[in-house]
mmCIF file of C-alpha atoms in Angstrom:
data_model
loop_
_atom_site.group_PDB
_atom_site.id
_atom_site.type_symbol
_atom_site.label_atom_id
_atom_site.label_comp_id
_atom_site.label_asym_id
_atom_site.label_seq_id
_atom_site.Cartn_x
_atom_site.Cartn_y
_atom_site.Cartn_z
ATOM 1 C CA MET K 699 0.000 0.000 0.000
ATOM 2 C CA LEU K 700 2.836 2.386 0.865
ATOM 3 C CA LYS K 701 4.440 1.677 -2.526
ATOM 4 C CA ILE K 702 1.214 2.561 -4.317
ATOM 5 C CA ILE K 703 0.895 5.846 -2.426
ATOM 6 C CA LEU K 704 4.553 6.681 -3.078
ATOM 7 C CA LYS K 705 4.146 5.964 -6.809
ATOM 8 C CA ALA K 706 1.013 8.125 -6.929
ATOM 9 C CA VAL K 707 2.826 11.028 -5.228
ATOM 10 C CA ILE K 708 5.753 10.720 -7.653
ATOM 11 C CA ILE K 709 3.437 10.643 -10.675
ATOM 12 C CA ILE K 710 1.543 13.706 -9.430
ATOM 13 C CA PHE K 711 4.803 15.567 -8.735
ATOM 14 C CA LEU K 712 6.224 14.743 -12.168
ATOM 15 C CA GLY K 713 2.965 15.748 -13.820
ATOM 16 C CA MET K 714 2.977 19.116 -12.059
ATOM 17 C CA ASN K 715 6.585 19.751 -13.126
ATOM 18 C CA PHE K 716 5.784 18.816 -16.734
ATOM 19 C CA ALA K 717 2.767 21.138 -16.805
ATOM 20 C CA SER K 718 4.852 23.962 -15.343
ATOM 21 C CA ALA K 719 7.645 23.411 -17.876
ATOM 22 C CA GLU K 720 5.146 23.287 -20.746
ATOM 23 C CA SER K 721 3.519 26.531 -19.566
ATOM 24 C CA SER K 722 6.940 28.171 -19.291
ATOM 25 C CA LEU K 723 7.785 27.169 -22.879
ATOM 26 C CA VAL K 724 4.509 28.651 -24.116
ATOM 27 C CA GLU K 725 5.193 31.935 -22.299
ATOM 28 C CA LYS K 726 8.799 32.083 -23.549
ATOM 29 C CA ALA K 727 7.541 31.602 -27.106
ATOM 30 C CA ALA K 728 5.019 34.418 -26.597
ATOM 31 C CA VAL K 729 7.780 36.732 -25.327
ATOM 32 C CA GLN K 730 10.017 35.806 -28.287
ATOM 33 C CA LYS K 731 7.137 36.579 -30.639
ATOM 34 C CA VAL K 732 6.811 40.094 -29.181
ATOM 35 C CA LEU K 733 10.556 40.687 -29.596
ATOM 36 C CA ASP K 734 10.374 39.459 -33.197
ATOM 37 C CA GLN K 735 7.435 41.808 -33.819
ATOM 38 C CA VAL K 736 9.341 44.765 -32.318
ATOM 39 C CA PHE K 737 12.251 44.327 -34.706
ATOM 40 C CA ALA K 738 10.024 43.531 -37.690
ATOM 41 C CA ALA K 739 8.187 46.810 -37.023
ATOM 42 C CA MET K 740 11.510 48.647 -36.761
ATOM 43 C CA ARG K 741 12.693 47.192 -40.090
ATOM 44 C CA ALA K 742 9.374 48.223 -41.665
ATOM 45 C CA GLY K 743 9.499 51.745 -40.193
ATOM 46 C CA ASP K 744 6.154 50.914 -38.561
ATOM 47 C CA ALA K 745 5.856 53.151 -35.511
ATOM 48 C CA GLU K 746 2.155 52.372 -35.050
ATOM 49 C CA THR K 747 2.846 48.676 -34.478
ATOM 50 C CA LEU K 748 5.666 49.537 -32.063
ATOM 51 C CA LYS K 749 3.212 51.553 -29.983
ATOM 52 C CA THR K 750 1.138 48.395 -29.475
ATOM 53 C CA LEU K 751 4.143 46.351 -28.315
ATOM 54 C CA ILE K 752 5.800 48.826 -25.944
ATOM 55 C CA LEU K 753 4.111 50.363 -22.912
ATOM 56 C CA PRO K 754 3.799 54.172 -23.016
ATOM 57 C CA ASP K 755 6.789 56.064 -21.587
ATOM 58 C CA THR K 756 8.894 52.905 -21.360
ATOM 59 C CA PRO K 757 12.473 53.767 -20.349
ATOM 60 C CA LEU K 758 15.070 52.953 -23.012
ATOM 61 C CA ASP K 759 18.513 53.334 -21.489
ATOM 62 C CA ARG K 760 22.072 52.752 -22.663
ATOM 63 C CA ALA K 761 24.788 51.352 -20.409
ATOM 64 C CA ASN K 762 28.008 53.144 -21.307
ATOM 65 C CA PRO K 763 31.408 51.789 -20.260
ATOM 66 C CA ASP K 764 33.033 55.085 -19.237
ATOM 67 C CA LYS K 765 30.180 57.439 -18.442
ATOM 68 C CA PRO K 766 26.781 57.448 -16.730
ATOM 69 C CA VAL K 767 23.823 55.597 -18.169
ATOM 70 C CA THR K 768 22.181 57.490 -21.022
ATOM 71 C CA ARG K 769 18.459 57.795 -20.278
ATOM 72 C CA GLY K 770 15.780 57.744 -22.929
ATOM 73 C CA ILE K 771 12.109 56.968 -23.411
ATOM 74 C CA SER K 772 10.287 54.834 -25.936
ATOM 75 C CA LYS K 773 8.544 57.808 -27.541
ATOM 76 C CA ASP K 774 11.857 59.156 -28.853
ATOM 77 C CA TRP K 775 12.811 55.790 -30.365
ATOM 78 C CA ILE K 776 9.347 55.287 -31.860
ATOM 79 C CA ASP K 777 9.501 58.810 -33.343
ATOM 80 C CA TRP K 778 12.887 57.909 -34.920
ATOM 81 C CA VAL K 779 11.481 54.661 -36.327
ATOM 82 C CA SER K 780 8.619 56.643 -37.882
ATOM 83 C CA THR K 781 11.198 58.524 -40.009
ATOM 84 C CA LEU K 782 12.688 55.322 -41.455
ATOM 85 C CA LYS K 783 11.983 53.886 -44.863
ATOM 86 C CA PRO K 784 11.266 50.145 -44.886
ATOM 87 C CA GLY K 785 14.562 48.258 -44.680
ATOM 88 C CA GLN K 786 16.617 51.336 -43.799
ATOM 89 C CA ALA K 787 17.397 50.051 -40.289
ATOM 90 C CA ASP K 788 17.975 46.353 -39.741
ATOM 91 C CA GLU K 789 18.554 45.240 -36.161
ATOM 92 C CA GLN K 790 18.945 41.493 -35.764
ATOM 93 C CA ILE K 791 18.854 39.710 -32.407
ATOM 94 C CA PHE K 792 20.274 36.241 -31.830
ATOM 95 C CA ASP K 793 21.019 33.727 -29.049
ATOM 96 C CA VAL K 794 18.101 35.199 -27.090
ATOM 97 C CA LYS K 795 17.792 33.980 -23.490
ATOM 98 C CA ILE K 796 14.348 34.404 -21.918
ATOM 99 C CA HIS K 797 13.340 33.901 -18.291
ATOM 100 C CA VAL K 798 9.685 34.049 -17.234
ATOM 101 C CA GLU K 799 8.218 34.207 -13.736
ATOM 102 C CA GLY K 800 4.478 34.773 -13.695
ATOM 103 C CA PRO K 801 3.690 38.104 -15.374
ATOM 104 C CA LEU K 802 7.368 39.149 -15.595
ATOM 105 C CA ALA K 803 9.868 38.215 -18.294
ATOM 106 C CA VAL K 804 13.463 39.202 -18.961
ATOM 107 C CA ALA K 805 15.183 38.692 -22.307
ATOM 108 C CA TRP K 806 18.919 38.956 -23.001
ATOM 109 C CA ALA K 807 19.432 39.511 -26.723
ATOM 110 C CA PRO K 808 22.775 40.157 -28.416
ATOM 111 C CA PHE K 809 22.293 42.201 -31.593
ATOM 112 C CA THR K 810 23.790 43.723 -34.696
ATOM 113 C CA ILE K 811 22.382 46.804 -36.386
ATOM 114 C CA ALA K 812 22.846 47.972 -39.940
ATOM 115 C CA LEU K 813 21.711 51.309 -41.363
ATOM 116 C CA ASP K 814 21.278 51.646 -45.108
ATOM 117 C CA GLY K 815 22.881 48.219 -45.512
ATOM 118 C CA GLU K 816 26.048 49.079 -43.561
ATOM 119 C CA LEU K 817 26.853 47.402 -40.241
ATOM 120 C CA LYS K 818 26.985 50.189 -37.650
ATOM 121 C CA SER K 819 27.114 48.545 -34.239
ATOM 122 C CA CYS K 820 26.494 45.518 -32.083
ATOM 123 C CA GLY K 821 25.912 44.884 -28.406
ATOM 124 C CA VAL K 822 23.312 43.435 -26.098
ATOM 125 C CA ASN K 823 19.677 44.376 -25.488
ATOM 126 C CA GLN K 824 18.122 43.500 -22.142
ATOM 127 C CA PHE K 825 14.333 43.673 -22.206
ATOM 128 C CA THR K 826 11.891 43.527 -19.321
ATOM 129 C CA LEU K 827 8.397 42.568 -20.403
ATOM 130 C CA VAL K 828 5.172 42.396 -18.413
ATOM 131 C CA LYS K 829 2.124 40.340 -19.229
ATOM 132 C CA GLN K 830 -0.914 42.538 -19.707
ATOM 133 C CA PRO K 831 -4.512 41.389 -20.285
ATOM 134 C CA ASP K 832 -3.861 41.615 -24.044
ATOM 135 C CA GLY K 833 -0.431 39.936 -23.989
ATOM 136 C CA TRP K 834 3.236 40.610 -23.306
ATOM 137 C CA ARG K 835 4.503 44.200 -23.610
ATOM 138 C CA VAL K 836 7.968 45.735 -23.336
ATOM 139 C CA ALA K 837 8.210 47.705 -20.073
ATOM 140 C CA TYR K 838 11.959 48.471 -20.019
ATOM 141 C CA LEU K 839 14.959 48.245 -22.310
ATOM 142 C CA ILE K 840 18.625 48.827 -21.629
ATOM 143 C CA ASP K 841 21.378 48.131 -24.119
ATOM 144 C CA THR K 842 25.077 48.321 -24.742
ATOM 145 C CA HIS K 843 26.749 49.373 -27.962
ATOM 146 C CA THR K 844 30.198 47.962 -28.640
ATOM 147 C CA PRO K 845 30.875 48.706 -32.313
ATOM 148 C CA GLU K 846 34.567 47.944 -31.921
ATOM 149 C CA LYS K 847 33.678 44.294 -31.258
ATOM 150 C CA CYS K 848 31.741 43.784 -34.480
ATOM 151 C CA LEU K 849 33.284 46.313 -36.843
ATOM 152 C CA SER K 850 36.842 45.039 -36.360
ATOM 153 C CA ARG K 851 36.000 41.500 -37.554
#
């Protein structure tokens, strides 16, 4: 009888872990989709779509190696994107690492960016996203720019 109870407890525990892992994978995929949509909108010069993916007044900061953090807000970036022709700016993210805990997600995304077809910089984006009733939205972004690392290759 004890063996049966122990087996039942183990099966329940494993089932709960599997369900949690499956849910986490679904949420990570949803976060990745938002990031993909952000950069697709940027490449298209589509500021209106960006406004639906980024919370209003989201801080967009830059971590600088030898000076204080440069502070910005999403409105300025969205305004810049609105001036772009489709394909003029091409930021690509890769090796994205996403962590999700309930309604909070963090994504670490190395990137390269080209303007008018010329590689200009690379670095890392770190996004914080929050799950809203209508889906995941970017709530914070900080990045680094290290052009010397990608332009010297």
